Every structure is written in C-alpha cells, then in structure tokens.
mmCIF file of C-alpha atoms in Angstrom:
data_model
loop_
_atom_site.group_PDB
_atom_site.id
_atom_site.type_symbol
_atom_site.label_atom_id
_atom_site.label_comp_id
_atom_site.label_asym_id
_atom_site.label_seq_id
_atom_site.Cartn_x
_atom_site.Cartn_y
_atom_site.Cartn_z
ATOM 1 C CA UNK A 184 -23.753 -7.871 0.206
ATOM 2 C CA UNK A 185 -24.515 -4.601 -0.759
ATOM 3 C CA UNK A 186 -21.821 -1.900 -1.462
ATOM 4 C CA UNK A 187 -22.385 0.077 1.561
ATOM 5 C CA UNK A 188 -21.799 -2.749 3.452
ATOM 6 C CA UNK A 189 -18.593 -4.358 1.864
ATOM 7 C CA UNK A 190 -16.866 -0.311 1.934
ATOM 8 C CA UNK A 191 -17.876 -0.666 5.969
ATOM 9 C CA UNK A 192 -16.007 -3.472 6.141
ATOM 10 C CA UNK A 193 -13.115 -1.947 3.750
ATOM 11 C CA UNK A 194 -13.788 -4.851 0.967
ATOM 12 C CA UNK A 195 -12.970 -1.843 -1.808
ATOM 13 C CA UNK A 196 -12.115 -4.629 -4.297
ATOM 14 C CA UNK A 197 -15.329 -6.345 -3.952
ATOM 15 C CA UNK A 198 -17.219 -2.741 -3.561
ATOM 16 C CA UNK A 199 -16.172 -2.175 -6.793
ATOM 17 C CA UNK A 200 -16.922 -5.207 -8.706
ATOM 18 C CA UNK A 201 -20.359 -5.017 -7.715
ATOM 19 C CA UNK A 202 -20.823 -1.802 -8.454
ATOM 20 C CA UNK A 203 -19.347 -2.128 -12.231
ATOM 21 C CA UNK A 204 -22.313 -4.704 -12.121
ATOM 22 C CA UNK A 205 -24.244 -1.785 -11.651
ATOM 23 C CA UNK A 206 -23.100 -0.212 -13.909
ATOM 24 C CA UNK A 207 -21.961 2.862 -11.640
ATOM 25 C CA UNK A 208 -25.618 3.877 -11.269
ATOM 26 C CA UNK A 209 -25.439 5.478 -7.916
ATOM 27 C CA UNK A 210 -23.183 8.042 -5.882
ATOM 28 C CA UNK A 211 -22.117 5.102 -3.458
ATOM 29 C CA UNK A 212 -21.567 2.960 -6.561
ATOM 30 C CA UNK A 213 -19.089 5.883 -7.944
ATOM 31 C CA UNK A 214 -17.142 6.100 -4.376
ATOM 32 C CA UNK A 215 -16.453 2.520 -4.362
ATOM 33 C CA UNK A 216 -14.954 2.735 -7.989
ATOM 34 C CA UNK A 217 -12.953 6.066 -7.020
ATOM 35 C CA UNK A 218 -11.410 4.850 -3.763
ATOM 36 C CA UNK A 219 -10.615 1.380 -5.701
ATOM 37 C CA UNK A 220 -9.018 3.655 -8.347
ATOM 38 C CA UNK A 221 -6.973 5.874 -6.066
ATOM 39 C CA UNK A 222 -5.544 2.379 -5.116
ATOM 40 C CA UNK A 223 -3.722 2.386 -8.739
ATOM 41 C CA UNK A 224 -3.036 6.056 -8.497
ATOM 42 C CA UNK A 225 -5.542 6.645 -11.549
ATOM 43 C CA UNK A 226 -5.797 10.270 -11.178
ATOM 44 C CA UNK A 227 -8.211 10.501 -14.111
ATOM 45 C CA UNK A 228 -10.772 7.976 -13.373
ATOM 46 C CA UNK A 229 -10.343 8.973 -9.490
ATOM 47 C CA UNK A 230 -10.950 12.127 -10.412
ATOM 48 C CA UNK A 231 -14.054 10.856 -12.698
ATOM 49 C CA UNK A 232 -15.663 8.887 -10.337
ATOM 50 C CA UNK A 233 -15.202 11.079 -7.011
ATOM 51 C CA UNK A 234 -16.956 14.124 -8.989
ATOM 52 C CA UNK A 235 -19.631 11.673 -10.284
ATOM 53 C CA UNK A 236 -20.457 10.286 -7.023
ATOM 54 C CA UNK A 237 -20.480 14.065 -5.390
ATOM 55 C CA UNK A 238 -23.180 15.557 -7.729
ATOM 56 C CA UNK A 239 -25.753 12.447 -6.982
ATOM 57 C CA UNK A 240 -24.924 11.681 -3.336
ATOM 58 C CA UNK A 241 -28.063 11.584 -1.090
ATOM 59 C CA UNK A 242 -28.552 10.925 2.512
ATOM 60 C CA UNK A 243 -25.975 11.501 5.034
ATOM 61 C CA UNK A 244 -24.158 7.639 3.869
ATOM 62 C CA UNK A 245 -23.330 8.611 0.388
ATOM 63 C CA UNK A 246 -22.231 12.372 1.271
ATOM 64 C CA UNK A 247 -19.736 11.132 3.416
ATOM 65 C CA UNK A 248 -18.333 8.381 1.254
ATOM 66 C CA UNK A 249 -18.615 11.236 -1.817
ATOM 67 C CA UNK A 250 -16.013 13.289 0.561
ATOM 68 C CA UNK A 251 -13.949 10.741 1.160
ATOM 69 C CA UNK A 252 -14.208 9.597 -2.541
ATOM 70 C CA UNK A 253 -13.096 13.268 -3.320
ATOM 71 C CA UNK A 254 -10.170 13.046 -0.567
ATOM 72 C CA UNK A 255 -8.996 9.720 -2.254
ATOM 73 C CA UNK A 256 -8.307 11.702 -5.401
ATOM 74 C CA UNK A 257 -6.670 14.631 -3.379
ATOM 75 C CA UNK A 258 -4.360 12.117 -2.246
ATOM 76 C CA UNK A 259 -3.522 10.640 -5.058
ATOM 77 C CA UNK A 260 -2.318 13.913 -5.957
ATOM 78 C CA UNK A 261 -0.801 14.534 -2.775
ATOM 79 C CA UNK A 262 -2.654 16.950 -1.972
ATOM 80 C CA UNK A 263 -2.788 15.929 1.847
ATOM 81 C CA UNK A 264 -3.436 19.115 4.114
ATOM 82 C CA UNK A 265 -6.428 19.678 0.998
ATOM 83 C CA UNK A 266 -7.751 16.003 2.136
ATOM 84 C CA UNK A 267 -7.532 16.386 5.234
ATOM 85 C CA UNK A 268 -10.277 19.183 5.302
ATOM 86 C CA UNK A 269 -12.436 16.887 3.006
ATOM 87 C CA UNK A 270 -12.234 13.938 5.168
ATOM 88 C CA UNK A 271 -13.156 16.102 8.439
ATOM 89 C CA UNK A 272 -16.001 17.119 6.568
ATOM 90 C CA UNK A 273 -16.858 13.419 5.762
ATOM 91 C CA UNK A 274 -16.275 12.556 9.372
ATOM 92 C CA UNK A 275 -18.390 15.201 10.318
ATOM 93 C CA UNK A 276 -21.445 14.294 8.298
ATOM 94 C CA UNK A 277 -21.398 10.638 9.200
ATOM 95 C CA UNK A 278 -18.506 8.894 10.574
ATOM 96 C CA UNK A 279 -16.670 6.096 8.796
ATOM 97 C CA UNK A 280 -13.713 3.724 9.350
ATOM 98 C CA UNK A 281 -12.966 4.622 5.748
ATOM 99 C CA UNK A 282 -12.682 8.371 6.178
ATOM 100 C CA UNK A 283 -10.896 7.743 9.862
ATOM 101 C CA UNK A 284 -8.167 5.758 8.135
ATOM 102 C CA UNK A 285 -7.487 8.306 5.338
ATOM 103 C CA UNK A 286 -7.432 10.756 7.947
ATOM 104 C CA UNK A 287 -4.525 8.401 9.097
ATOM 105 C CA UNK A 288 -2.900 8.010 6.441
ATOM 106 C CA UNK A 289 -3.187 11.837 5.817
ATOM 107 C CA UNK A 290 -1.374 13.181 8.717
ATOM 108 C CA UNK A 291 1.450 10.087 8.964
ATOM 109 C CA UNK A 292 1.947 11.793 5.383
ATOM 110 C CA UNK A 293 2.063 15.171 7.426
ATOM 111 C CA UNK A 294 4.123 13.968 9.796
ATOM 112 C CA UNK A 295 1.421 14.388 12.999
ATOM 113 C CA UNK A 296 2.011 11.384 14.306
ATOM 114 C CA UNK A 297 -0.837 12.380 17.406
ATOM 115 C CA UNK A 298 -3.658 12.577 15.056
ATOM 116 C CA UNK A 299 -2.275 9.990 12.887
ATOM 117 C CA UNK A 300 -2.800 7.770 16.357
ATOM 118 C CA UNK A 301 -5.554 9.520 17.315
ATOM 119 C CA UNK A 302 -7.841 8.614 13.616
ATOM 120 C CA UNK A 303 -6.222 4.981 13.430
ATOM 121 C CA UNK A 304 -7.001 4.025 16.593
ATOM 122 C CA UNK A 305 -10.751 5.567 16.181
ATOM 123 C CA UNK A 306 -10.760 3.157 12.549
ATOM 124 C CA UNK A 307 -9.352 0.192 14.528
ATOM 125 C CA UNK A 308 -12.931 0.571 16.964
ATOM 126 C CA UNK A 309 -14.906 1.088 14.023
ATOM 127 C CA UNK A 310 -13.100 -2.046 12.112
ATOM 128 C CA UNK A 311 -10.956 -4.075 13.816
ATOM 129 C CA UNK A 312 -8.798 -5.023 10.673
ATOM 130 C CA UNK A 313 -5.222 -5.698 10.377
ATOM 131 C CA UNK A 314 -4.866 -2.637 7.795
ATOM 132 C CA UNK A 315 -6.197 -0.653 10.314
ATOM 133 C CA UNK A 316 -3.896 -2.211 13.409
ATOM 134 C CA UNK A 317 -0.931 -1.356 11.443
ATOM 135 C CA UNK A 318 -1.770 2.289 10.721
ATOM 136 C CA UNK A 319 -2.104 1.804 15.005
ATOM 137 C CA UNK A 320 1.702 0.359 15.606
ATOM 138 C CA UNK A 321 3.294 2.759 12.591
ATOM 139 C CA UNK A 322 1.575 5.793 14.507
ATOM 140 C CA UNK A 323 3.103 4.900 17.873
ATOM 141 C CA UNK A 324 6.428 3.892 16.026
ATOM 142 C CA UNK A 325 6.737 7.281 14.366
ATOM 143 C CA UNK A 326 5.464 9.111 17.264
ATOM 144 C CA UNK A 327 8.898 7.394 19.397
ATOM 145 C CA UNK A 328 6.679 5.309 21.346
ATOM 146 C CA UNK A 329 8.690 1.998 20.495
ATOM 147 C CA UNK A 330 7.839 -0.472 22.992
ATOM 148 C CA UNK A 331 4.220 -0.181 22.282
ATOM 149 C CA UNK A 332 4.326 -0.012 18.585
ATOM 150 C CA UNK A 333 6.085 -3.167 18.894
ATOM 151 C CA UNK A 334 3.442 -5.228 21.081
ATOM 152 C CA UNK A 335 0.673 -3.801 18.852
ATOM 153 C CA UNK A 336 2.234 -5.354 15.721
ATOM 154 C CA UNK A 337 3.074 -8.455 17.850
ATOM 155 C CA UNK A 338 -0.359 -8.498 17.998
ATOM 156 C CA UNK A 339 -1.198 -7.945 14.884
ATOM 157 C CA UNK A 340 0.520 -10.773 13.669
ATOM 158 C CA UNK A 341 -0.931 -12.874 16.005
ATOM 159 C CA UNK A 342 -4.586 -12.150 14.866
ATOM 160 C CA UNK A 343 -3.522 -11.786 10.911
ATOM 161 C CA UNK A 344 -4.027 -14.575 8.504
ATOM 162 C CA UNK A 345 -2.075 -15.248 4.582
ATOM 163 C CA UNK A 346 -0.697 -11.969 2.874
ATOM 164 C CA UNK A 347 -1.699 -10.062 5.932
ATOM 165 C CA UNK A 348 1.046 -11.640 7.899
ATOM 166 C CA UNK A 349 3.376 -11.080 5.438
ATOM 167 C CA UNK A 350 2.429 -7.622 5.361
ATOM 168 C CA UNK A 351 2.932 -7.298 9.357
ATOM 169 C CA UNK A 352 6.023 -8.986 9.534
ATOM 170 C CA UNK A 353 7.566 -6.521 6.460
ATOM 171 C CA UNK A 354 6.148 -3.390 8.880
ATOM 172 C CA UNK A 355 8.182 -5.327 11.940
ATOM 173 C CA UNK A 356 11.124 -5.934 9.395
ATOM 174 C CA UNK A 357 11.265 -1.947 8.488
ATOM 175 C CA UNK A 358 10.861 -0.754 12.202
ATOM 176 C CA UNK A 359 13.462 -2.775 13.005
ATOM 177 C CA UNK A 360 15.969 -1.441 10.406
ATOM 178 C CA UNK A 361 14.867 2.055 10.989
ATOM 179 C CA UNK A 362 15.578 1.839 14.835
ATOM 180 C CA UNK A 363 18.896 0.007 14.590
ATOM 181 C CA UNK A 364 20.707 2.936 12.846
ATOM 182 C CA UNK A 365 20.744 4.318 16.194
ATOM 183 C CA UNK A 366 20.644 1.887 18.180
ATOM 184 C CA UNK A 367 22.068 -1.377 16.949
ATOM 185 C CA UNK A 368 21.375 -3.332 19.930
ATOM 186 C CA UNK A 369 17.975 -4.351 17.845
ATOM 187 C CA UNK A 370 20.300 -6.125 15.391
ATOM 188 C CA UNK A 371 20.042 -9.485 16.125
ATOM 189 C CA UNK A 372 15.944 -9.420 16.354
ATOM 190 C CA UNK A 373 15.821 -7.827 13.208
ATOM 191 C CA UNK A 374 18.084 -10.582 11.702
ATOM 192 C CA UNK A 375 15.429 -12.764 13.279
ATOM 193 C CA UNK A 376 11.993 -10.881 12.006
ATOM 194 C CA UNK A 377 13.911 -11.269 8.112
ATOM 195 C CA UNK A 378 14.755 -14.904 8.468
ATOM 196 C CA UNK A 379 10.895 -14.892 9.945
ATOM 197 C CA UNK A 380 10.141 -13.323 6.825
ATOM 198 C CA UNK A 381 12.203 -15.071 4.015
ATOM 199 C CA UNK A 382 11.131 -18.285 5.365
ATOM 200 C CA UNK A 383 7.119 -17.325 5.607
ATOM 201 C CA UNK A 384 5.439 -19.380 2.733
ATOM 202 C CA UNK A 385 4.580 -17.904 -0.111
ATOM 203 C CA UNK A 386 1.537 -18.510 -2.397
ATOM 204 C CA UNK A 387 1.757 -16.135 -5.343
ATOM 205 C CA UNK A 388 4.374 -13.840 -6.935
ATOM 206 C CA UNK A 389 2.695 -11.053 -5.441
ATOM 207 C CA UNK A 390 4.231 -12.519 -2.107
ATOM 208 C CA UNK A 391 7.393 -12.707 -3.542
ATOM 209 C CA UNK A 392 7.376 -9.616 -4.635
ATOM 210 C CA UNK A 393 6.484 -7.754 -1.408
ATOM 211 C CA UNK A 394 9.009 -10.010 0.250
ATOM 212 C CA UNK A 395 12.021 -8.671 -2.442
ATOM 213 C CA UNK A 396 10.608 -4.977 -1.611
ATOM 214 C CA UNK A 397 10.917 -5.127 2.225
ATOM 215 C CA UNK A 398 14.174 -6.472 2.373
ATOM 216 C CA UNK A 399 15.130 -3.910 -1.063
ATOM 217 C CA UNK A 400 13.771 -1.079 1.643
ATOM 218 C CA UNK A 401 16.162 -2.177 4.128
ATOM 219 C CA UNK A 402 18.701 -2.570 2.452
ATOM 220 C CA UNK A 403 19.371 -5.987 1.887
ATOM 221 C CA UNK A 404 19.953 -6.724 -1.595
ATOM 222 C CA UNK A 405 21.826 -9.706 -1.308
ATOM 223 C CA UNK A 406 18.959 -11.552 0.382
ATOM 224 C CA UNK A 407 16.372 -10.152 -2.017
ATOM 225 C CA UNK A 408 18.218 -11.058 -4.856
ATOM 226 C CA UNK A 409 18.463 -14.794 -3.075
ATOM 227 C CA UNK A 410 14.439 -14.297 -2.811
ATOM 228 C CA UNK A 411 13.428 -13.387 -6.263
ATOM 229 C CA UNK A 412 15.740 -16.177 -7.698
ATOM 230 C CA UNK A 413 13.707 -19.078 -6.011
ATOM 231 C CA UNK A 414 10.667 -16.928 -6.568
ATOM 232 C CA UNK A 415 11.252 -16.892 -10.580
ATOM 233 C CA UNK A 416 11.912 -20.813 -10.083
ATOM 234 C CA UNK A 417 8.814 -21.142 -8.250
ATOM 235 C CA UNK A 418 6.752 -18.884 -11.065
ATOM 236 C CA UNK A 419 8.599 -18.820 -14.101
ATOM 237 C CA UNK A 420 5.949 -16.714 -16.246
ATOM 238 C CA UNK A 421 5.851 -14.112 -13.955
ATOM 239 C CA UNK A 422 6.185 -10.733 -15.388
ATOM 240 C CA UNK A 423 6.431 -9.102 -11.801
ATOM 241 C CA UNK A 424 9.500 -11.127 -10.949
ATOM 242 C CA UNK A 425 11.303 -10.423 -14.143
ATOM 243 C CA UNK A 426 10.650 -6.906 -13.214
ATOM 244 C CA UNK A 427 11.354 -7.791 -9.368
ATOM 245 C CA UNK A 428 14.838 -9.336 -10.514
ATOM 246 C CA UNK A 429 15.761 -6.241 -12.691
ATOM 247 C CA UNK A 430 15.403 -3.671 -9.778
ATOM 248 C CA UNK A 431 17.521 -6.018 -7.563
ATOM 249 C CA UNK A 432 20.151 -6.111 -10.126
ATOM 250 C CA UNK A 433 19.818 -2.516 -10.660
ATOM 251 C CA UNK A 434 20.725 -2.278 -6.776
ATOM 252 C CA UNK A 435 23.069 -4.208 -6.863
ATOM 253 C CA UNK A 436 25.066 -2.428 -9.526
ATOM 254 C CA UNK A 437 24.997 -4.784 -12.174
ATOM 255 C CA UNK A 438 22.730 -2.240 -14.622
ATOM 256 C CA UNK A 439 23.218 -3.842 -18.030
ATOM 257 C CA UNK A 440 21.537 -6.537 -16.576
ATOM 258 C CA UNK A 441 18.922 -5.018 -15.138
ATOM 259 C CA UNK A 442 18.149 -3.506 -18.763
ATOM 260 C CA UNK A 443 18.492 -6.636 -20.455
ATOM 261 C CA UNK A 444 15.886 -8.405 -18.359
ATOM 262 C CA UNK A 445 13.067 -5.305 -17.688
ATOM 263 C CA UNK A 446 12.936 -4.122 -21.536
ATOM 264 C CA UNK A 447 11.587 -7.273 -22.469
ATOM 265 C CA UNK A 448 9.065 -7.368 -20.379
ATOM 266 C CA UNK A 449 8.084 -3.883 -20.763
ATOM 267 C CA UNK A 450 8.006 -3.891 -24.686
ATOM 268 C CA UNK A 451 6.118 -7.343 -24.584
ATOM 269 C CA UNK A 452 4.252 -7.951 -21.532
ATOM 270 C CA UNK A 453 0.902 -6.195 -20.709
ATOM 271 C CA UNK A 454 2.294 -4.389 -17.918
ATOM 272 C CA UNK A 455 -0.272 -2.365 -15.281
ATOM 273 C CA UNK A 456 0.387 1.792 -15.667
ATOM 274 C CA UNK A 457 0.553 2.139 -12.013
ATOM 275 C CA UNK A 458 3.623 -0.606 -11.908
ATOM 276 C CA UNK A 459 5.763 2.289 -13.218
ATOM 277 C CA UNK A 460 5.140 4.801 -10.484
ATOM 278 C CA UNK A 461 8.387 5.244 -8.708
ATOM 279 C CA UNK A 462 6.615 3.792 -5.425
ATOM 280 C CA UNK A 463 7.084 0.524 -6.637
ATOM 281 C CA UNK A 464 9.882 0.083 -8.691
ATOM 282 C CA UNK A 465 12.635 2.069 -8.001
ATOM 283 C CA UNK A 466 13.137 5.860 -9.571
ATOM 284 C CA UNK A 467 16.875 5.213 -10.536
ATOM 285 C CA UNK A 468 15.541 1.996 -12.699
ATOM 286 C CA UNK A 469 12.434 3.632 -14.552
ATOM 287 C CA UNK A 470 14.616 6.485 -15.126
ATOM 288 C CA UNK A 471 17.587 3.884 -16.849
ATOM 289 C CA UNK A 472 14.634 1.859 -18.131
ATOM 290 C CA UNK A 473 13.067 4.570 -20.132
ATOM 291 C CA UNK A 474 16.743 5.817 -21.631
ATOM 292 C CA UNK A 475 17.112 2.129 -22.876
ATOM 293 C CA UNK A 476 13.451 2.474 -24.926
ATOM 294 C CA UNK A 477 15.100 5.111 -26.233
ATOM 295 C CA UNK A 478 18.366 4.025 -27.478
ATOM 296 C CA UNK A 479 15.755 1.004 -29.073
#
C-alpha cells in the first residue's frame, strides 16, 4: 500500500515505515515521517521533515499533506491559532481527513467547540475511524451537549475493537468524572464505566499503562495503584510500569518511594525522550525526579 494511501486511512505508523524504506525520497514520504514525529513531540525532526516535504511537494496531494505536515509541527509547538491557518490552507487545496482532524484537534485546543464539531464530524465522513468518532463525542461533550456525546461514544465502543476500546471507555471514564462535580447524580455510572474499565483485558503494558492514567486523571489513585500492581505482576520487565508505579506513589504522597523506584529506571533503562514530557508523567514527579539526579 502506498503512502498516500495508508495517511488516507490515518495508518501514520505504517506511512512512515515505508517511507524510511524509501529513504524519505519524496514530499509525501517527508509528511508521513513529520506527522509520525509530531506524535513524539520531536520538534526538531518535525520541524525537519515538514520543511523538507514543503520545498518538493507537487500536485495538489502532496501540497496539502506538506501543510498539514507544517501544521503538525506548529502544534507541537502549540502554536494552534498559527495551525489553524495552515490546515485551512491544506483543506483548501485538497481536502483530507488528516487535515480535518487537526483542524479538530486545533480548535478543542482553542476552546471552539462548534468548529471542533464541525471538522470532526467532516473527518468522521471522510474516515469513519474510532480516533475520529471520539474527536465527534469530546466535541459535543465540551460544547454541553451531554446526552449526545454520550450515545456517540456508546457507539463508539460498540464498533471499536482491542486498545481502541480501551481508549473509548477511558474518554467515557473522564466525561463521567468531569460531569459529576456538578452533578453527582452520574456517580454510580461512572463507578460502573471504571469497574468496566479495570476489568477490560489487557494485552500489553501499554494497556496498563493507559488504564493507571485514566483513573490517575480522575482522581483515583487508590485504584490505579491496585492496577499497576497486578500490571507489574503481569509484566515484570516493564520499564513503563516501574515508571507507571512511581507517579502513582508520587500521588499518593509516598515520594521517597516514588524516587527510589523511577531513578533506576531512568539512569539504566533506555527510556523514550518524549516519556518525560509532562503530558505523560506527571509535572510534580519529573520536577522531584530531576532534583534526585541531582543530589546523585
């Protein structure tokens, strides 16, 4: 499948492997590897590859892809209202799911939840994906229309499949928690949707991992802490739960043990750059993390 077609079909991953195949010989070949960059917040090779694939894009296709290339690197930055006049200019050269769900993502980021609709629901005709439904449901959720955020992500997780679900049933988790500090007549179904979710099988210690950062998000440490625990028993090598277990600790209060299990694994493990952005493990830990390498 060429790379055209796997970015239609949002396969970014995939886009990208073939394209490092390639070599990176062409401008569509360069989006794919900027847009799978911006996924690990690489400003630099984001950057890189977004400018490469602007000065050789021919052809309507590769323009538009180029743009949104560019916007992914904008956003990295968060540089949102800037990427938001890229992507219209992407959209307006030749429309894309890709460029209608950063357009999405964009103004949720802005906080105009209409257009935020408006683009996700255009991506969901272009590709009816499960990514795409949920950028649907968070839109009408943020935008105060409840009841129908909540049947589209009851459908969603009717027509998702593996980490997908898992994904869904986090979003249903959070909406949950966000609308029962005003109105805590939700609180039994949102005790439901997490026992849904601590119970929903898990095949990797990425799952695990989500699973401890939904119910972290909501404020549930106690459970999280009771799902990383059977998670490291399950995958007792795994560098993410070590990491996992520290930032529950952390939460918890318990801090010296927090330190004692994450500098370990940060002095010794080969750890991914983008783990330490404050997106995914908490601020207040890095922060504590990095006086401890210090003091060592």
């Amino acid at each position: 499948m060429k790379v055209y077609a796997l970015l239609e079909q949002d396969m970014v991953q995939e886009a990208f492997e073939l394209a490092r195949q390639n070599n990176f010989s062409s401008s569509i070949e360069c989006s794919a590897a900027a847009l799978y960059y911006s996924m690990f917040r690489d400003e630099l090779l984001t950057e890189e590859f977004a400018e490469r694939a602007l000065k050789t894009a021919k052809g309507e296709k590769e323009v538009a892809y180029a743009l949104a290339a560019r916007a992914s690197a904008l956003m990295v930055e968060e540089r949102m209202k800037e990427a938001v006049e890229v992507l219209n200019r992407s959209v307006e050269t030749y429309e894309t799911q890709m460029a209608r769900k950063m357009l999405a993502s964009c103004y949720m980021h802005l906080h105009d939840f209409t257009k935020s609709f408006e683009n996700a629901e255009r991506a969901y005709a272009l590709l009816p994906s499960v990514g795409n439904h949920a950028l649907v449901y968070l839109s009408l959720f943020n935008s105060g229309r409840l009841k129908e955020a909540f049947e589209e992500s009851e459908k969603a997780l009717k027509e998702a499949e593996g980490d997908d679900k898992l994904i869904v049933l986090g979003d249903r988790v959070r909406m949950l928690f966000t609308l029962s500090e005003r109105q805590p007549e939700v609180l039994p179904l949102l005790r439901k949707e997490t026992t849904r979710l601590i119970l929903f099988p898990v095949r990797s210690d990425d799952w695990v991992a989500l699973k401890v950062r939904i119910l972290l998000s909501t404020k549930q440490a106690n459970l999280a802490l009771e799902v990383v625990e059977e998670g490291r028993r399950l995958f007792p090598e795994s560098w993410l739960l070590k990491l996992e277990h520290a930032d529950v600790l952390f939460s918890l209060g318990e801090k010296e043990r927090a330190l004692e299990l994450a500098l370990p694994v940060i002095m010794n493990e080969k750890v991914p750059s983008y783990f330490f952005d404050d997106k995914v493990l908490s601020k207040e830990l890095l922060n504590f993390v990095s006086q401890g390498l210090v003091q060592t």
